[in-house]
CSV table of C-alpha atoms in Angstrom, one decimal:
chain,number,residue,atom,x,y,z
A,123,UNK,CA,-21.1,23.6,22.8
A,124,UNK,CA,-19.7,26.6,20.6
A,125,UNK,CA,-16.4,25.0,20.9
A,126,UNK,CA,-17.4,21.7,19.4
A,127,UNK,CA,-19.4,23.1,16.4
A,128,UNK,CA,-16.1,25.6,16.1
A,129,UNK,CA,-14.3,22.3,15.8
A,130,UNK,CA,-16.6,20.5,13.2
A,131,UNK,CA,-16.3,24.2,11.2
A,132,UNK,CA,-12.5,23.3,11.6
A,133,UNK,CA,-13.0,19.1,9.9
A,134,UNK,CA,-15.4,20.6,7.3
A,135,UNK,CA,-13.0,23.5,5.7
A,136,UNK,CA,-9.9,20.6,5.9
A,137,UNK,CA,-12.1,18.3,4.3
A,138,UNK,CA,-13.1,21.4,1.7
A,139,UNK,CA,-9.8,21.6,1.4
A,140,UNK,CA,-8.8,18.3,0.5
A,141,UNK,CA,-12.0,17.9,-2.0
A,142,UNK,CA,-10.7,21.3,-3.7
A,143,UNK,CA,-6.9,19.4,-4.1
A,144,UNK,CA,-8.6,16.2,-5.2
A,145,UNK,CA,-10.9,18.3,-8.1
A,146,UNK,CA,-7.9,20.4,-8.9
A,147,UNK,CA,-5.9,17.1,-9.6
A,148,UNK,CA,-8.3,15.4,-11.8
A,149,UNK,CA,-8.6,18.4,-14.1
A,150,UNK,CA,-5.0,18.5,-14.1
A,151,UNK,CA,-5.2,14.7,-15.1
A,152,UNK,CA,-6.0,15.5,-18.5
A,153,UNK,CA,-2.5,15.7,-19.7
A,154,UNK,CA,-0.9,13.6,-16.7
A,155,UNK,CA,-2.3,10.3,-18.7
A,156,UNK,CA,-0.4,11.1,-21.7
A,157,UNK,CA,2.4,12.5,-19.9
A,158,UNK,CA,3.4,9.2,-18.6
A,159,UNK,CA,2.3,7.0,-21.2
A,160,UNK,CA,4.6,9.0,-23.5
A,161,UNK,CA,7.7,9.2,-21.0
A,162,UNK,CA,6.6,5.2,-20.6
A,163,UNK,CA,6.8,4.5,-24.6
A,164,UNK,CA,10.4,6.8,-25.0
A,165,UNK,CA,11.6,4.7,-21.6
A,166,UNK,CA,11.1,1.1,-23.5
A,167,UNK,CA,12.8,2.8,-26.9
A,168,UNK,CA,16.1,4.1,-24.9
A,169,UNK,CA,16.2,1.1,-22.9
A,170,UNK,CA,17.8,-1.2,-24.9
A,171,UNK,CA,21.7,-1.7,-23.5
A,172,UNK,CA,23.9,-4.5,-24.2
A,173,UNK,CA,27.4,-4.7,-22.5
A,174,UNK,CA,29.9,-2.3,-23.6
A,175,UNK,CA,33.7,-2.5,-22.1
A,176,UNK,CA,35.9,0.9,-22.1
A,177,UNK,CA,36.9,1.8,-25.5
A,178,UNK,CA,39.8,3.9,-23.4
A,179,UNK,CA,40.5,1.8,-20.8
A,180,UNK,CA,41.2,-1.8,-21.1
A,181,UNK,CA,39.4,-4.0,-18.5
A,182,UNK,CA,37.3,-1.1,-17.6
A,183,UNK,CA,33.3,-1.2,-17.7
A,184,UNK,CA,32.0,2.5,-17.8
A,185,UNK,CA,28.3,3.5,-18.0
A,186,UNK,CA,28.9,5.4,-21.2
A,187,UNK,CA,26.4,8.5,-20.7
A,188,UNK,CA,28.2,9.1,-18.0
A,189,UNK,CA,31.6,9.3,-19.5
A,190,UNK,CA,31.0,10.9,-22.6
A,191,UNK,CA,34.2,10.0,-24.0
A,192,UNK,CA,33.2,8.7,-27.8
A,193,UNK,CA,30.9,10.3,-29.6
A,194,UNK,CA,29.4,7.3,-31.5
A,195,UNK,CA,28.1,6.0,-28.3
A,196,UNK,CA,25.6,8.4,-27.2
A,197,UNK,CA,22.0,8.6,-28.7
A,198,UNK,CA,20.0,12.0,-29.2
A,199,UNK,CA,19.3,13.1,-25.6
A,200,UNK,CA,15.8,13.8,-25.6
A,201,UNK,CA,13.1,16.1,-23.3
A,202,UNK,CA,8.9,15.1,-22.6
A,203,UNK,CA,7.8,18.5,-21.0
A,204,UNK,CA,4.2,18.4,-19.9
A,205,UNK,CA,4.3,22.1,-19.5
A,206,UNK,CA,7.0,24.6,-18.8
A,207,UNK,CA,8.1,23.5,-14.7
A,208,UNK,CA,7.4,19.4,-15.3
A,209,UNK,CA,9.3,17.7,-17.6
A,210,UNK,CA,11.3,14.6,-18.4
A,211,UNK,CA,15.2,14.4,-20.0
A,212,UNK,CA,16.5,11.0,-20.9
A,213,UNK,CA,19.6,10.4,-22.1
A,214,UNK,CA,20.7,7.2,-23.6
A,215,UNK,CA,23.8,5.0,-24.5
A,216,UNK,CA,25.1,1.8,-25.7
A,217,UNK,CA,24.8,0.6,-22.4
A,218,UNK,CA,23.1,2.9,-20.4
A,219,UNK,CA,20.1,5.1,-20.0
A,220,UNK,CA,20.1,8.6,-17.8
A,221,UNK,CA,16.7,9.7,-17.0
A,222,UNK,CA,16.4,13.3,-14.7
A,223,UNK,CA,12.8,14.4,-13.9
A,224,UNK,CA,11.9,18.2,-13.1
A,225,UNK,CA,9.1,18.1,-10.5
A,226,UNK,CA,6.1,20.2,-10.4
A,227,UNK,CA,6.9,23.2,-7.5
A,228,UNK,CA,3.9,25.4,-7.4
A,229,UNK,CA,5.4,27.3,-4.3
A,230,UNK,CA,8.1,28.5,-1.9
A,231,UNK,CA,6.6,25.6,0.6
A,232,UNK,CA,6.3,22.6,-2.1
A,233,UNK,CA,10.4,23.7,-3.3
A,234,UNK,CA,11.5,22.8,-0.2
A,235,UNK,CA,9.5,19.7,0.6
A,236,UNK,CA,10.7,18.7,-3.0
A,237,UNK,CA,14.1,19.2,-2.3
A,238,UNK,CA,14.4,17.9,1.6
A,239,UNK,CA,12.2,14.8,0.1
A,240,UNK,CA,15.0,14.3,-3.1
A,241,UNK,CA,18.0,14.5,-0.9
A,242,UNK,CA,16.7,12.3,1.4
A,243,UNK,CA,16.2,9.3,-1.0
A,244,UNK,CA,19.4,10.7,-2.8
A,245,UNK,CA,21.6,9.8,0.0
A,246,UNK,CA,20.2,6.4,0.5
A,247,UNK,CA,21.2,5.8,-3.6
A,248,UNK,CA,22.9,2.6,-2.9
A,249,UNK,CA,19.8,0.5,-1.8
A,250,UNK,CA,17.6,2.0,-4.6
A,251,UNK,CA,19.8,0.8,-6.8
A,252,UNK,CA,19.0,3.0,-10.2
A,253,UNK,CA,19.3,6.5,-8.3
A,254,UNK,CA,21.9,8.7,-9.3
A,255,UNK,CA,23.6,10.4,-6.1
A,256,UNK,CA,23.8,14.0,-7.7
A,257,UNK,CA,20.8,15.0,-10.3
A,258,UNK,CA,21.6,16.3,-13.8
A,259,UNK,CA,21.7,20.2,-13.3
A,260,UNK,CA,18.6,21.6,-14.2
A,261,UNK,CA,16.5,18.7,-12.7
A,262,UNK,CA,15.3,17.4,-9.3
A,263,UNK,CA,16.2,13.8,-9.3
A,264,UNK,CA,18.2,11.0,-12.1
A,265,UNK,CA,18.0,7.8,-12.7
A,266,UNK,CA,21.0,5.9,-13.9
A,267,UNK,CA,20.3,2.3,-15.5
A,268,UNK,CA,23.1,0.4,-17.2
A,269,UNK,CA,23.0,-2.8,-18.8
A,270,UNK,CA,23.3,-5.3,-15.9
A,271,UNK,CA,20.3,-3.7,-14.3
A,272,UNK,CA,18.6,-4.5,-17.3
A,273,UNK,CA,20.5,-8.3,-16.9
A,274,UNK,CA,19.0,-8.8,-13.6
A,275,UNK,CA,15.7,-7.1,-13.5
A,276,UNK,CA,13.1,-7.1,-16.2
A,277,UNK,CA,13.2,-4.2,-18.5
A,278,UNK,CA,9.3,-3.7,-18.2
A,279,UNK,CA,9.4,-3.6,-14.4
A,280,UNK,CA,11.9,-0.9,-14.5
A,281,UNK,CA,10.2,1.2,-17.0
A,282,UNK,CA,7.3,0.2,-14.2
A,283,UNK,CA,9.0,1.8,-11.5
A,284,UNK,CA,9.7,5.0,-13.2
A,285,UNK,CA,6.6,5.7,-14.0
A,286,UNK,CA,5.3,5.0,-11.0
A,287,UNK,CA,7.2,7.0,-9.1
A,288,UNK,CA,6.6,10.0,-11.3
A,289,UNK,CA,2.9,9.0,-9.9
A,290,UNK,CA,4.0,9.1,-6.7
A,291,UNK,CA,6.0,11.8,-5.8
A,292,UNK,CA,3.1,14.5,-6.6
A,293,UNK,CA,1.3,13.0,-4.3
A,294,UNK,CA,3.4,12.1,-1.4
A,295,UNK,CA,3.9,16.1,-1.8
A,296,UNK,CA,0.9,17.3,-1.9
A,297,UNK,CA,-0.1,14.9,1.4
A,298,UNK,CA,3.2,16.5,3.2
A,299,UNK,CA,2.4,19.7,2.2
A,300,UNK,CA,-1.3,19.5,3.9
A,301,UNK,CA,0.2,17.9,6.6
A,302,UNK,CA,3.0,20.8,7.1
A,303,UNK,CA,-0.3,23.4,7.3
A,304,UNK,CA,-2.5,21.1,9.2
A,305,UNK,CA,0.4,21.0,12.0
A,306,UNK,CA,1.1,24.9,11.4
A,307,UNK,CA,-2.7,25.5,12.0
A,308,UNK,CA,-2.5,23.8,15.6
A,309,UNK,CA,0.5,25.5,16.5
A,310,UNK,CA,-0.5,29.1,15.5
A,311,UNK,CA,-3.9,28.3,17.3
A,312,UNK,CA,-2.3,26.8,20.4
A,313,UNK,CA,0.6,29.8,20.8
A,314,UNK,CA,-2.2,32.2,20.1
A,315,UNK,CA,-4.6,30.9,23.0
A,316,UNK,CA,-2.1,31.4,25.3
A,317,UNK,CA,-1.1,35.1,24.5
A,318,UNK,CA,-5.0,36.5,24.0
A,319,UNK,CA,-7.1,37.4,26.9
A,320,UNK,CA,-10.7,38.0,25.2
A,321,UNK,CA,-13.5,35.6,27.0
A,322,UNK,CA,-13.4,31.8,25.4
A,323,UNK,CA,-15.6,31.4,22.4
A,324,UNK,CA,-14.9,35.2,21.0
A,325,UNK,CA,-11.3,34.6,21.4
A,326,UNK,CA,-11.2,31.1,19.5
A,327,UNK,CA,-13.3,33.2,16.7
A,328,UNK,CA,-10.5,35.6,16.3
A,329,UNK,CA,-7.8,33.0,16.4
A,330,UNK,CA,-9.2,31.0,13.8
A,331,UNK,CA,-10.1,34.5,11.6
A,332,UNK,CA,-6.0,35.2,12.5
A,333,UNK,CA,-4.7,31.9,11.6
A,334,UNK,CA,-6.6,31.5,8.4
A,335,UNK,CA,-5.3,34.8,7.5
A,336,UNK,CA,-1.8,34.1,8.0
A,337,UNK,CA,-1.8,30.4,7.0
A,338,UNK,CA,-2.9,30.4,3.6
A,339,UNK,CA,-4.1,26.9,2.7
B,129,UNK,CA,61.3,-1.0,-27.6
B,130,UNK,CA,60.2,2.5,-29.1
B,131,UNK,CA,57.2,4.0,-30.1
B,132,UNK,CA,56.1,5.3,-33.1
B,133,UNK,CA,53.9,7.6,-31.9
B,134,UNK,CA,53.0,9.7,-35.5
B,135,UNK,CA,51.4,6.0,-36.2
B,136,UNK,CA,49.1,7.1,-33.6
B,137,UNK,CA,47.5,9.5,-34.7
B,138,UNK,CA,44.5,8.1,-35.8
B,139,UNK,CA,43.3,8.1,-32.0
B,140,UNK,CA,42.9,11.8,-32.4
B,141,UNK,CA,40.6,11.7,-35.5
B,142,UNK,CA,37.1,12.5,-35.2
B,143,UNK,CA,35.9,10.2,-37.8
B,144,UNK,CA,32.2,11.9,-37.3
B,145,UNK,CA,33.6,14.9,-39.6
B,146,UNK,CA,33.8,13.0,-42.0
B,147,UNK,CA,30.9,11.4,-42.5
B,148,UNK,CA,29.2,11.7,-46.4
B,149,UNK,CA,26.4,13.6,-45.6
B,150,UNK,CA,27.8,16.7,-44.1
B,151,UNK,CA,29.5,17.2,-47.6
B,152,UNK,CA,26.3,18.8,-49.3
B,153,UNK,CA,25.6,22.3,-49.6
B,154,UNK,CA,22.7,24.0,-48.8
B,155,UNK,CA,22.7,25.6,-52.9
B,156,UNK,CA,19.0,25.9,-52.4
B,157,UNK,CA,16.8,28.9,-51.6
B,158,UNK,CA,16.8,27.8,-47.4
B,159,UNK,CA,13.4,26.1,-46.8
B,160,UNK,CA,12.0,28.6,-44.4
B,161,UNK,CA,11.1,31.2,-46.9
B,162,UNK,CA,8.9,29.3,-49.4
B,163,UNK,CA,7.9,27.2,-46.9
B,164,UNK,CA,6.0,30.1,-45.2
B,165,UNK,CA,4.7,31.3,-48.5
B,166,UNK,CA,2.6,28.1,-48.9
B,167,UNK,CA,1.8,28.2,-45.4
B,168,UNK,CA,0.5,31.4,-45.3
B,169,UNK,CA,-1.6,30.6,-48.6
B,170,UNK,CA,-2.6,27.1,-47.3
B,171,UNK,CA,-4.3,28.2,-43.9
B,172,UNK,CA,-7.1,30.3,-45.0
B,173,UNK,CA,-8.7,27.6,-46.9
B,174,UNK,CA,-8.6,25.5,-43.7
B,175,UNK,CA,-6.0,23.1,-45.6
B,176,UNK,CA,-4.4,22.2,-42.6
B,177,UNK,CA,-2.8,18.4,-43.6
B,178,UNK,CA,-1.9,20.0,-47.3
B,179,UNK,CA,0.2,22.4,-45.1
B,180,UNK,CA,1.6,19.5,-42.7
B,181,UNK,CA,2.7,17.6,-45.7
B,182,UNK,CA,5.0,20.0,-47.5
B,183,UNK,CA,6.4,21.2,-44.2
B,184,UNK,CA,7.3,17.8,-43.6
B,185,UNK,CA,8.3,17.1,-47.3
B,186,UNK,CA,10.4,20.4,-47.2
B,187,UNK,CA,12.0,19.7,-43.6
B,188,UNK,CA,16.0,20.7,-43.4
B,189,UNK,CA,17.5,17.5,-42.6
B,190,UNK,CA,20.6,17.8,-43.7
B,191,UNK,CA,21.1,21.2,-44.1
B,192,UNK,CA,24.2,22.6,-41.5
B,193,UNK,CA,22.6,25.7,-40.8
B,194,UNK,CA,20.8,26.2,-37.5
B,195,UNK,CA,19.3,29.3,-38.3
B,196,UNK,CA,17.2,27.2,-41.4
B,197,UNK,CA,16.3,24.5,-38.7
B,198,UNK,CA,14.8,27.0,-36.3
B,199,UNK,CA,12.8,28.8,-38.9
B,200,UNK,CA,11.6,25.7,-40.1
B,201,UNK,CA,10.5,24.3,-36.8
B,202,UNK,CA,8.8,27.0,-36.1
B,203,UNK,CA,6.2,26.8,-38.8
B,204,UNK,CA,5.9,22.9,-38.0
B,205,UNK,CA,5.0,23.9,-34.8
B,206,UNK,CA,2.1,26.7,-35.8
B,207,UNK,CA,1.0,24.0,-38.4
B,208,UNK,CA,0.8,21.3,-35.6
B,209,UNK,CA,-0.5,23.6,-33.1
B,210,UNK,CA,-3.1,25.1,-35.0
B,211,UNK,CA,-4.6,21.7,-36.0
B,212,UNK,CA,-7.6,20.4,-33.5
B,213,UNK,CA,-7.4,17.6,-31.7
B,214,UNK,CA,-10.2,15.8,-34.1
B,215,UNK,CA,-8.3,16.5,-37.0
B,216,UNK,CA,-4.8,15.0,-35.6
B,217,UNK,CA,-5.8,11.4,-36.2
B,218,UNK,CA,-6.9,12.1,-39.7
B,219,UNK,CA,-3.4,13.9,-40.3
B,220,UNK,CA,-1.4,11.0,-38.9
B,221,UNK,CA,-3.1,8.6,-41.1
B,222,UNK,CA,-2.2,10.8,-44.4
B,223,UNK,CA,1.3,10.5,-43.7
B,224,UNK,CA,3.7,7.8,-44.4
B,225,UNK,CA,6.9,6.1,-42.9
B,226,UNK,CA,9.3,8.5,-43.6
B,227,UNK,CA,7.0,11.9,-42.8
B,228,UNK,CA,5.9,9.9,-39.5
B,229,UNK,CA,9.8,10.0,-38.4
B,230,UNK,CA,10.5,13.3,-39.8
B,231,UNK,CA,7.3,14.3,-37.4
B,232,UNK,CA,8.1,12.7,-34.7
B,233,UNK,CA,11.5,14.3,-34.5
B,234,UNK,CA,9.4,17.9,-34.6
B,235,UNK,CA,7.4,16.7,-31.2
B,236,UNK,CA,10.2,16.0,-29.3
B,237,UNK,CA,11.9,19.0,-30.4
B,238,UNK,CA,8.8,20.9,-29.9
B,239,UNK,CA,8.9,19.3,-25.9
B,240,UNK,CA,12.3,21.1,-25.4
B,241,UNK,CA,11.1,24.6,-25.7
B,242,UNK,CA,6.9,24.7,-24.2
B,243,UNK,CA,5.3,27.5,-24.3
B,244,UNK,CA,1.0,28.2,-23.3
B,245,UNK,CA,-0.7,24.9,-23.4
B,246,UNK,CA,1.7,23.4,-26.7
B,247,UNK,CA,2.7,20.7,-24.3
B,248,UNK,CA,-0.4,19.3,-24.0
B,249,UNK,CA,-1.4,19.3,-27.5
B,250,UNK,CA,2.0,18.0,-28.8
B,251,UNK,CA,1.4,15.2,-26.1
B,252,UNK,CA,-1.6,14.1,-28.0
B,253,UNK,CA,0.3,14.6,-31.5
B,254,UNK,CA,2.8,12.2,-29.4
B,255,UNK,CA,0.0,9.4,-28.8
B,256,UNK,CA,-1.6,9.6,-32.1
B,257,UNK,CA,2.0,8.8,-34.0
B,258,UNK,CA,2.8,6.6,-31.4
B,259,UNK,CA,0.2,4.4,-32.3
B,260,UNK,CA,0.1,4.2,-35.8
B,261,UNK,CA,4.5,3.8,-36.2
B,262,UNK,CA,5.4,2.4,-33.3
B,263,UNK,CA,8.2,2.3,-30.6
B,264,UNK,CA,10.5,1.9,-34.0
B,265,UNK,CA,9.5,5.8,-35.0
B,266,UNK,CA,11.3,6.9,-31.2
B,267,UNK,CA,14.0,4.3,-31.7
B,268,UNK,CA,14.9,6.2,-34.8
B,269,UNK,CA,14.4,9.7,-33.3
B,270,UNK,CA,17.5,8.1,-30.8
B,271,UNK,CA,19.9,7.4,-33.2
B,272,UNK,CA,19.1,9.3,-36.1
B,273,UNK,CA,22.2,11.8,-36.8
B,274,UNK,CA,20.4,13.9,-38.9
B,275,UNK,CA,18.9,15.9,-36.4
B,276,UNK,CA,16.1,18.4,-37.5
C-alpha cells in the first residue's frame, strides 16, 4: 500500500513539475509575442531576392551573402535580441537572405540537448532545403534562402516556417530535457534498490530523498 | 592578341569611397555634447518626447566618426528606455517619416548590444513603429548606407 501512495507522490511532483515549466513559460511569453512578430516583420523586409548571376564569374550563380565579394550587394546585416542569450541575426542580399538564431541554453543539460538536437537536423541539410550545413559563428543554427526558393515556394510560408520553428525548438527542448531527468530518475532509483539493504518502504523513502537530491529537476 | 592590362584597373576601384556623402566634415561641435545638455535639462520636467525629438533631429548620420555615433546612441537609448510603455504610442505618433527611420535604425542598433530588460522594452518600441511606418521603415534600415 505504501508503495503505491509512494508512486502517486512520484506522478504528483512530475506533474508539479511540468505545471511549474508551463507557468514559467507563459510569464516568459510576455516578450516571446513580440519577439517573433518582430523577427516575422524584418523576415518579410529582407526577403525580397530577385536573380543575380556572378558579377566575377561568368555563368556562375552565387548566393551573394555567402560570397561577399561586392560590396554593393549586401544590405545592413541586422540583430532582434530578446534578451542577452536569444537572439536573431539576418543578413541579406540581392538574392539571398542568411538568417542564424541563438537559442535560449539555461544550463549545462539544455547546451547539450541544443547542440546534439542542431547537428542532427544539420546533417540532414539537404532535405530541409533552407538549412545551412555549418551555423554562422556565434549562433546555434542558419538558414540560407536564395531567390529560387523564393521562386518555388511562397515567400509568406517560408517566413511561416521560420517562425515556427523558433516556436518549436524551445519546446521540443524543454520536453527532451524532462524526459532526460524523468529517465535519470528511474535509473538512479532502480541502481539504488539494488545496492541498499534497509527493509522496503524505509528504503524507497531514502532513495527517493537521495535521487531528488542529486537529480535536480 | 595582348592585353592592356593598366585599362584594367578600374576592377580594382572601390567606387564606395567615393561616394558624395562621405566628403563632409564633421566642422560642428560633435552632437553628443549638446545633445546631453538638453537632455539632462529636458528630463526633470518629465519632457520625455521634447527630448526624443531633438535626439532624433540631432542624430550623426553622416558624420565618420564612431566615437560621435556611440555617444549619441547612447542617450537615444536612455531617452527610449526611460519612456513607459503608455507613453511609447503617444511618442511614435509625434514623429514623422524621416525621425520614424532615423528611430527605427536606433532599435535595431539598440538589439545588438542588450543589456537588463532593454530588449523587451525596445521590442515594444519595435511594434509600436512598426505599425504606424510600415515594413518600408525596416526596408530602409536594410539598405540605408548612412548607418547611425
Amino acid at each position: 500500500m505504501t508503495k503505491n501512495a509512494l508512486r502517486e507522490e512520484r506522478i504528483e511532483l512530475l506533474r508539479a513539475l511540468r505545471l511549474s515549466t508551463e507557468i514559467a513559460k507563459h510569464l516568459l511569453s510576455a516578450t516571446l509575442r513580440p519577439y517573433l512578430s518582430a523577427v516575422r516583420s524584418t523576415l518579410e523586409a529582407a526577403m525580397c531576392l530577385e536573380n543575380f548571376s556572378s558579377q566575377v564569374v561568368e555563368r556562375h550563380n552565387k548566393p551573394e551573402v555567402e560570397v561577399r565579394t561586392s560590396k554593393e550587394l549586401l544590405l545592413n546585416p541586422v540583430v532582434i535580441s530578446r534578451n542577452e542569450k536569444e537572439k536573431v541575426l539576418i543578413e541579406a542580399s540581392i538574392n539571398s537572405v542568411r538568417i542564424s538564431i541563438s537559442i535560449k541554453q539555461a544550463d549545462e543539460i539544455e547546451k547539450i540537448l541544443c547542440h546534439k538536437f542542431m547537428r542532427f537536423m544539420m546533417m540532414r541539410a539537404e532535405n530541409f532545403v533552407v538549412l545551412r550545413r555549418k551555423p554562422v559563428e556565434g549562433y546555434d543554427i542558419s538558414f540560407l534562402i536564395t531567390n529560387f526558393h523564393t521562386e518555388a515556394m511562397y515567400k509568406h510560408k517560408l517566413v511561416d516556417f521560420v517562425i515556427h520553428f523558433m516556436e518549436e525548438i524551445d519546446k521540443e527542448i524543454s520536453e527532451m530535457k524532462l524526459a532526460v531527468n524523468a529517465r535519470a530518475r528511474v535509473c538512479a532509483e532502480e541502481f539504488l534498490k539494488r545496492v541498499c539493504r534497509l527493509t522496503f518502504p524505509s528504503s524507497v523513502l531514502l532513495l527517493n530523498f537521495i535521487v531528488f537530491l542529486v537529480l535536480k529537476p | 592578341m595582348a592585353l592592356n592590362n593598366s585599362l584594367l584597373g578600374w576592377r580594382r576601384l572601390v567606387i564606395d569611397v567615393y561616394n558624395d556623402y562621405n566628403y563632409y566634415l564633421d566642422l560642428a561641435v560633435p552632437p553628443g555634447g549638446p545633445t546631453t545638455l538638453v537632455f539632462f535639462t529636458n528630463k526633470p520636467r518629465k519632457r520625455n518626447i521634447e527630448a526624443l525629438k531633438t535626439v532624433l533631429r540631432n542624430a550623426p548620420i553622416s558624420s565618420r566618426n564612431q566615437m560621435v555615433k556611440d555617444a549619441a546612441l547612447n542617450v537615444v537609448m536612455q531617452v527610449l528606455l526611460s519612456m513607459k510603455s503608455s507613453q511609447i504610442e503617444e511618442a511614435v505618433n509625434a514623429l514623422d517619416r524621416d525621425h520614424l527611420d532615423i528611430l527605427m535604425k536606433y532599435i535595431y542598433r539598440g538589439f545588438e548590444t542588450p543589456s537588463e530588460g532593454s530588449s523587451g522594452q525596445l521590442l515594444a518600441w519595435h511594434e509600436k513603429v512598426h505599425a504606424v511606418a510600415g515594413v518600408g521603415c525596416i526596408v530602409r534600415v536594410l539598405t540605408d548606407k548612412k548607418r547611425v
